[in-house]
Coordinates of C-alpha atoms in Angstrom, one line a residue:
A18 CA 92.1 68.5 -43.4
G19 CA 91.5 70.6 -46.5
A20 CA 89.4 73.7 -45.7
R21 CA 89.4 72.7 -42.0
S22 CA 93.1 73.1 -41.6
A23 CA 92.7 76.0 -39.2
D24 CA 90.3 73.9 -37.1
L25 CA 93.0 71.2 -36.9
V26 CA 95.6 73.8 -35.7
L27 CA 93.3 75.1 -33.0
A28 CA 92.4 71.6 -31.8
V29 CA 96.0 70.6 -31.5
F30 CA 97.0 73.8 -29.7
A31 CA 94.1 73.5 -27.4
D32 CA 95.0 70.0 -26.3
P33 CA 98.7 69.5 -27.3
P34 CA 100.0 65.9 -27.3
W35 CA 103.1 67.2 -25.5
Q36 CA 101.3 69.0 -22.6
K37 CA 103.0 67.0 -19.8
R38 CA 106.5 68.0 -21.0
S39 CA 108.3 70.8 -22.8
P40 CA 108.0 70.5 -26.5
A41 CA 110.8 68.6 -28.3
D42 CA 112.3 69.5 -31.7
R43 CA 109.9 67.1 -33.5
D44 CA 106.9 68.9 -31.7
L45 CA 108.1 72.2 -32.9
T46 CA 108.4 70.9 -36.5
L47 CA 104.9 69.6 -36.3
A48 CA 103.6 72.9 -35.0
A49 CA 105.2 74.8 -37.8
E50 CA 103.9 72.4 -40.4
L51 CA 100.4 72.6 -39.0
L52 CA 100.5 76.4 -39.1
A53 CA 101.8 76.4 -42.6
A54 CA 98.7 74.5 -43.6
G55 CA 96.3 76.2 -41.3
V56 CA 96.9 79.9 -41.8
T57 CA 94.4 81.0 -44.3
A58 CA 93.0 84.2 -45.8
D59 CA 90.3 84.1 -43.2
A60 CA 91.1 86.9 -40.7
G61 CA 88.9 85.3 -38.1
A62 CA 90.8 82.0 -38.2
R63 CA 94.1 83.9 -38.0
S64 CA 92.9 85.8 -34.9
A65 CA 91.8 82.5 -33.3
I66 CA 95.2 80.9 -33.9
L67 CA 97.0 84.0 -32.3
Q68 CA 94.8 83.6 -29.3
A69 CA 95.7 79.9 -29.1
I70 CA 99.4 80.9 -29.1
V71 CA 98.7 83.4 -26.3
K72 CA 97.1 80.6 -24.2
L73 CA 100.3 78.6 -24.3
S74 CA 101.7 81.3 -22.0
D75 CA 100.0 79.4 -19.2
R76 CA 102.2 76.4 -19.7
P77 CA 105.8 76.5 -18.3
G78 CA 108.5 75.9 -20.9
F79 CA 106.4 76.8 -23.9
D80 CA 108.3 80.0 -24.8
R81 CA 110.1 78.2 -27.6
L82 CA 106.9 76.8 -29.1
Q83 CA 105.4 80.2 -29.0
R84 CA 108.3 81.7 -30.9
V85 CA 108.3 79.0 -33.6
A86 CA 104.5 79.2 -33.9
L87 CA 104.5 83.0 -34.3
A88 CA 107.3 82.9 -36.9
A89 CA 105.4 80.2 -38.9
L90 CA 102.2 82.2 -38.7
A91 CA 103.9 85.4 -39.8
T92 CA 105.6 83.7 -42.7
R93 CA 102.2 82.5 -44.0
L94 CA 100.4 85.8 -43.8
P95 CA 99.1 87.2 -47.2
P96 CA 101.9 89.2 -48.6
H97 CA 101.4 93.0 -48.9
K98 CA 98.1 92.7 -47.2
S99 CA 99.0 91.9 -43.6
N100 CA 101.9 91.5 -41.2
L101 CA 102.4 90.3 -37.7
A102 CA 102.1 93.7 -36.1
T103 CA 98.7 94.4 -37.8
E104 CA 97.4 90.9 -36.9
I105 CA 98.3 91.5 -33.2
N106 CA 96.6 94.9 -33.2
K107 CA 93.4 93.3 -34.5
L108 CA 93.0 91.3 -31.4
T109 CA 90.1 92.6 -29.3
E110 CA 91.8 92.0 -25.9
K111 CA 94.6 94.4 -25.0
A112 CA 96.1 91.9 -22.6
D113 CA 96.4 89.4 -25.5
Q114 CA 98.1 92.0 -27.6
Q115 CA 100.6 92.8 -24.9
L116 CA 101.4 89.1 -24.3
L117 CA 102.3 88.6 -27.9
R118 CA 104.5 91.7 -27.9
D119 CA 106.2 90.3 -24.8
I120 CA 107.0 87.2 -26.8
L121 CA 108.8 89.4 -29.4
I122 CA 110.7 91.2 -26.6
R123 CA 111.8 87.9 -25.1
A124 CA 112.8 86.7 -28.5
A125 CA 115.1 89.7 -29.0
R126 CA 116.8 89.0 -25.6
F127 CA 117.1 85.3 -26.5
A128 CA 118.6 85.9 -29.9
T129 CA 121.4 88.1 -28.4
D130 CA 122.1 85.7 -25.4
Q131 CA 125.3 83.8 -26.2
Q132 CA 124.6 81.4 -23.4
Q133 CA 121.7 79.9 -25.2
Q134 CA 121.8 77.1 -27.7
P135 CA 122.6 78.2 -31.3
N136 CA 119.6 76.4 -32.8
E137 CA 117.2 78.1 -30.3
R138 CA 118.8 81.5 -31.0
R139 CA 118.3 80.9 -34.7
E140 CA 114.6 80.2 -34.1
A141 CA 114.3 83.5 -32.2
I142 CA 116.0 85.4 -35.1
E143 CA 113.5 83.8 -37.5
L144 CA 110.7 85.5 -35.5
L145 CA 112.5 88.8 -35.3
V146 CA 112.4 89.1 -39.1
H147 CA 108.7 90.0 -38.7
D148 CA 109.3 92.5 -35.9
P149 CA 109.9 96.1 -37.3
N150 CA 111.4 97.1 -33.9
A151 CA 114.1 94.4 -34.2
V152 CA 116.1 95.9 -37.1
G153 CA 118.9 97.1 -34.8
I154 CA 119.3 93.7 -33.3
L155 CA 119.5 92.0 -36.7
V156 CA 122.1 94.5 -37.8
M157 CA 124.1 94.0 -34.7
L158 CA 124.1 90.2 -34.9
S159 CA 124.9 90.4 -38.7
L160 CA 128.0 92.5 -38.0
E161 CA 129.3 91.4 -34.6
E162 CA 128.0 88.0 -33.6
A163 CA 130.8 85.5 -32.6
S164 CA 128.9 82.3 -33.5
G165 CA 129.2 81.7 -37.2
E166 CA 125.9 79.7 -37.5
V167 CA 123.9 82.3 -35.6
R168 CA 125.5 85.1 -37.7
V169 CA 124.6 83.3 -40.9
Q170 CA 121.0 83.2 -39.7
A171 CA 121.0 86.8 -38.8
L172 CA 122.3 87.8 -42.3
A173 CA 119.6 85.7 -43.9
A174 CA 117.0 87.4 -41.7
L175 CA 118.5 90.9 -42.5
S176 CA 118.4 90.0 -46.2
R177 CA 114.6 89.7 -46.1
R178 CA 114.3 93.4 -45.0
N179 CA 115.0 96.5 -47.1
E180 CA 117.9 98.0 -45.1
I181 CA 120.9 99.2 -47.3
E182 CA 123.6 100.7 -45.1
P183 CA 124.6 97.6 -43.1
W184 CA 125.4 95.8 -46.4
K185 CA 127.8 98.6 -47.4
L186 CA 129.8 97.9 -44.2
L187 CA 129.7 94.2 -44.8
V188 CA 131.2 94.7 -48.3
E189 CA 134.0 96.8 -46.7
R190 CA 134.8 93.9 -44.3
F191 CA 134.3 91.2 -46.9
A192 CA 137.9 90.0 -47.2
A193 CA 138.2 89.3 -43.5
E194 CA 135.1 87.1 -43.3
S195 CA 134.9 83.3 -43.3
P196 CA 133.6 81.3 -46.2
A197 CA 130.2 80.7 -44.7
I198 CA 129.8 84.4 -43.9
R199 CA 130.9 85.5 -47.3
R200 CA 128.4 83.2 -49.0
A201 CA 125.6 84.7 -46.8
I202 CA 126.7 88.2 -47.6
V203 CA 126.7 87.6 -51.3
S204 CA 123.3 85.9 -51.1
G205 CA 121.9 88.9 -49.2
L206 CA 123.3 91.4 -51.7
L207 CA 121.6 89.5 -54.5
A208 CA 118.3 89.5 -52.7
R209 CA 117.3 93.1 -53.5
R210 CA 118.0 95.2 -56.6
Q211 CA 119.5 98.1 -54.6
R212 CA 121.8 95.8 -52.8
T213 CA 122.8 94.1 -56.0
S214 CA 124.2 97.5 -57.1
I215 CA 126.3 97.5 -53.9
L216 CA 127.6 94.0 -54.8
L217 CA 128.7 95.3 -58.3
D218 CA 130.3 98.4 -56.7
G219 CA 132.3 96.0 -54.4
I220 CA 133.4 93.9 -57.4
E221 CA 134.4 97.0 -59.3
A222 CA 136.4 98.4 -56.4
G223 CA 138.2 95.1 -55.9
K224 CA 136.7 94.4 -52.5
I225 CA 134.9 91.3 -53.7
K226 CA 136.6 89.1 -56.3
P227 CA 134.4 87.8 -59.1
A228 CA 135.6 84.3 -58.2
E229 CA 133.7 84.7 -54.8
L230 CA 130.5 84.2 -56.7
D231 CA 129.5 80.6 -57.5
R232 CA 128.1 79.7 -60.9
A233 CA 124.5 80.1 -59.9
Q234 CA 125.1 83.6 -58.4
A235 CA 127.1 84.7 -61.4
S236 CA 124.3 83.4 -63.7
R237 CA 121.7 85.5 -61.7
L238 CA 123.8 88.6 -62.3
L239 CA 124.3 87.9 -66.0
K240 CA 120.6 87.3 -66.4
H241 CA 119.3 90.0 -64.1
R242 CA 116.0 91.5 -65.1
D243 CA 117.3 95.0 -64.5
A244 CA 119.0 95.9 -67.8
A245 CA 121.5 98.3 -66.2
L246 CA 122.6 95.8 -63.6
R247 CA 122.9 93.1 -66.2
K248 CA 125.1 95.3 -68.4
R249 CA 127.4 96.1 -65.5
A250 CA 127.6 92.5 -64.5
V251 CA 128.5 91.4 -68.0
G252 CA 131.4 93.9 -68.2
L253 CA 132.7 93.2 -64.7
L254 CA 132.6 89.4 -64.9
A255 CA 134.0 89.3 -68.4
A256 CA 137.0 91.2 -67.1
A257 CA 137.5 88.7 -64.3
V258 CA 139.9 86.5 -66.4
P259 CA 143.2 88.4 -67.0
A260 CA 144.2 88.8 -70.6
D261 CA 147.4 86.7 -70.1
R262 CA 145.3 83.8 -68.9
K263 CA 143.1 84.0 -72.0
Q264 CA 146.2 84.0 -74.2
V265 CA 147.7 81.0 -72.3
L266 CA 144.5 79.1 -72.8
A267 CA 144.5 79.9 -76.5
D268 CA 148.2 78.8 -76.8
Y269 CA 147.5 75.4 -75.1
Q270 CA 144.5 74.5 -77.2
V271 CA 146.9 72.4 -79.3
V272 CA 147.3 69.9 -76.5
L273 CA 143.7 68.8 -77.0
K274 CA 144.6 67.3 -80.4
M275 CA 147.9 65.7 -79.3
K276 CA 148.4 61.9 -78.7
S277 CA 148.6 61.4 -75.0
D278 CA 149.5 58.8 -72.4
P279 CA 147.7 58.7 -69.0
T280 CA 150.6 56.6 -67.5
R281 CA 153.1 59.4 -68.3
G282 CA 150.4 61.9 -67.1
R283 CA 150.5 60.2 -63.6
A284 CA 154.1 61.2 -63.2
V285 CA 153.2 64.8 -64.2
F286 CA 150.5 64.8 -61.6
Q287 CA 152.8 63.5 -58.9
K288 CA 155.3 66.3 -59.7
N289 CA 152.9 69.2 -60.0
C290 CA 149.5 68.5 -58.4
M291 CA 149.5 66.0 -55.6
T292 CA 150.4 68.4 -52.8
C293 CA 146.8 69.7 -53.0
H294 CA 144.8 67.2 -55.1
R295 CA 144.0 63.5 -54.6
V296 CA 143.4 61.3 -57.7
G297 CA 143.5 57.5 -57.9
G298 CA 145.2 57.1 -54.5
L299 CA 147.8 59.7 -55.1
G300 CA 148.0 63.0 -53.2
V301 CA 146.1 64.7 -50.5
E302 CA 142.7 66.3 -50.3
V303 CA 143.2 70.0 -49.8
A304 CA 141.7 71.5 -53.0
P305 CA 138.4 70.5 -54.6
D306 CA 137.9 66.9 -55.8
I307 CA 139.0 66.6 -59.4
S308 CA 138.9 62.8 -59.5
D309 CA 135.3 62.4 -60.7
S310 CA 136.1 63.6 -64.2
R311 CA 133.9 61.2 -66.2
T312 CA 131.5 64.0 -67.3
K313 CA 134.1 66.6 -67.9
Q314 CA 135.4 67.4 -71.3
E315 CA 139.2 67.6 -71.8
S316 CA 138.8 71.3 -72.8
Q317 CA 137.1 72.0 -69.4
I318 CA 140.0 70.3 -67.5
L319 CA 142.5 72.3 -69.5
A320 CA 140.7 75.6 -68.6
D321 CA 140.5 74.6 -64.9
I322 CA 144.3 74.1 -64.9
L323 CA 145.2 77.2 -66.7
Q324 CA 142.6 79.5 -65.2
P325 CA 142.3 78.4 -61.6
N326 CA 140.7 81.6 -60.5
R327 CA 138.0 81.7 -63.1
A328 CA 135.5 79.9 -60.9
I329 CA 136.3 78.8 -57.4
D330 CA 134.1 77.0 -54.9
S331 CA 134.0 79.5 -52.0
N332 CA 135.0 76.7 -49.6
Y333 CA 138.4 76.6 -51.3
I334 CA 139.4 80.3 -51.4
S335 CA 142.8 80.9 -49.9
Y336 CA 143.2 82.9 -46.6
S337 CA 146.1 84.8 -45.3
V338 CA 146.5 84.8 -41.5
V339 CA 148.9 86.9 -39.5
T340 CA 149.3 85.8 -35.8
N341 CA 150.1 88.1 -32.9
S342 CA 153.7 86.8 -33.1
G343 CA 154.1 87.9 -36.7
T344 CA 153.8 84.5 -38.3
L345 CA 152.2 84.6 -41.8
L346 CA 150.1 81.5 -42.7
N347 CA 148.2 80.6 -45.9
G348 CA 145.5 78.0 -46.4
I349 CA 141.8 77.4 -46.7
V350 CA 139.4 77.6 -43.7
T351 CA 138.0 74.1 -43.1
S352 CA 136.2 74.8 -39.8
E353 CA 135.6 77.6 -37.4
T354 CA 134.1 78.2 -34.0
A355 CA 133.5 81.3 -31.9
T356 CA 137.0 80.9 -30.5
S357 CA 139.1 79.3 -33.2
I358 CA 139.7 78.6 -36.9
T359 CA 141.3 75.6 -38.6
L360 CA 143.5 76.2 -41.7
R361 CA 144.3 73.4 -44.1
Q362 CA 147.6 74.0 -45.9
S363 CA 149.4 72.4 -48.8
E364 CA 150.3 68.7 -48.3
G365 CA 147.2 68.3 -46.1
K366 CA 148.6 70.0 -43.0
N367 CA 145.9 71.3 -40.6
M368 CA 146.6 74.1 -38.1
T369 CA 144.1 75.2 -35.5
L370 CA 144.5 78.8 -34.3
L371 CA 142.7 80.6 -31.4
R372 CA 141.0 83.8 -32.6
S373 CA 142.7 85.6 -29.7
D374 CA 146.1 84.7 -31.3
I375 CA 145.2 86.1 -34.7
E376 CA 146.1 89.7 -35.5
E377 CA 144.5 89.7 -39.0
I378 CA 142.7 87.2 -41.2
R379 CA 141.9 88.1 -44.8
S380 CA 140.6 86.3 -47.9
T381 CA 143.0 86.5 -50.8
G382 CA 140.0 86.1 -53.2
V383 CA 141.9 83.5 -55.2
S384 CA 142.5 79.8 -55.2
L385 CA 145.4 78.1 -53.4
M386 CA 146.3 76.8 -56.9
P387 CA 148.6 79.5 -58.5
D388 CA 148.3 81.0 -61.9
G389 CA 151.3 80.1 -64.2
L390 CA 151.4 76.3 -63.4
E391 CA 151.8 75.7 -67.1
K392 CA 155.3 77.2 -67.0
G393 CA 156.6 73.9 -65.7
I394 CA 154.4 71.7 -67.8
P395 CA 155.2 71.7 -71.6
H396 CA 152.5 70.9 -74.1
Q397 CA 153.1 67.2 -74.3
E398 CA 153.1 66.8 -70.5
M399 CA 149.9 68.9 -70.3
A400 CA 148.2 66.5 -72.8
D401 CA 149.4 63.5 -70.7
L402 CA 148.2 65.2 -67.4
I403 CA 144.8 65.8 -68.8
S404 CA 144.6 62.2 -70.0
F405 CA 145.5 60.9 -66.5
I406 CA 142.9 63.1 -64.8
K407 CA 140.3 61.9 -67.4
N408 CA 141.2 58.3 -67.5
W409 CA 143.0 57.4 -64.2
R410 CA 140.3 54.9 -63.2
Y411 CA 141.1 52.7 -66.2
L412 CA 144.8 52.2 -65.4
D413 CA 144.2 49.3 -63.1
G414 CA 144.3 46.8 -66.0
K415 CA 140.8 45.6 -65.3
T416 CA 138.8 48.2 -67.2
P417 CA 139.6 48.8 -70.9
L418 CA 140.8 52.3 -71.6
G419 CA 139.0 52.4 -74.9
S420 CA 140.0 53.7 -78.3
S421 CA 139.2 57.4 -77.9
R422 CA 142.9 58.1 -77.1

């Protein structure tokens, strides 16, 4: 459509192909894509599109389309030059202005209604990002919402605003949050310079473990354009690996030059690793997959064994759970709903717990894999174990092991 994209949007909204039924998901996607192409720098065209959205009020069941359309339009407005509120105020008809404000009011009610479908609540939250009057609702959903997926959307929406105080409270609660929520909190803290300072404060105070950051997030900190934040990050993340772990890694460098046997290494794996890892048909899948080791250097495998908390996938951070009966459980959270969580423990045991039966749940900030594993693995066995992890796929007798070992 080129320069006539706005005309196309207006034509479709004036005579929608779904006018004899409520819009389906694919219709909403189409509307959002059309608006993304059609919202231009032409203020007149934007006003006409807003009026077309207003006219959808005459059609029953079109509330959802209006929310999606308004959010898409607001996202495409020229940054720092316009926003949804100013565009609404530019409309000449007061009645049209009020109808659009009513859409925002209904979106706020919809977003907080736990009886509605999560995907529709998330759409409403996406619109509330552009409503300056909805800050309190976004904060409430970010802090208190029971549905994990809705709360993640609320945190993402709140991260696009400039509020500071809610993020301080989220850092205080960080250890008790689920993996998905913790990832959303860290992403939100990294989204603004002032909040990045709060993230570093949390790391310095021990409320957020450096291992909670994935490699991309750690890299963003270490390369931050703010020199002061960058300097703090370098110091805090460098101190994340305890001195004794650095010394152990240095002491075990000798194994990288030793002759090794992957067959002997399989026995070492069975003795020390298979309760949480699965490689070559041995063990259970509790911890991260280590079987695809073709691109990993032996030195990296050694570091992963000796420094398990240096970098952890946030999906595999250990949680400590205390039930109302006083039972203490440890494991990784594999799934969660508004009413329950499922813990996976060593040896692949799964346990589903009702939230009403949980007195406390708290992230340990570390991997299920303990520090000090090398105490039961002498140098020769460590060399053999690394060889097994690296070469297990060649032990079937069909593929030559090669001459590198």
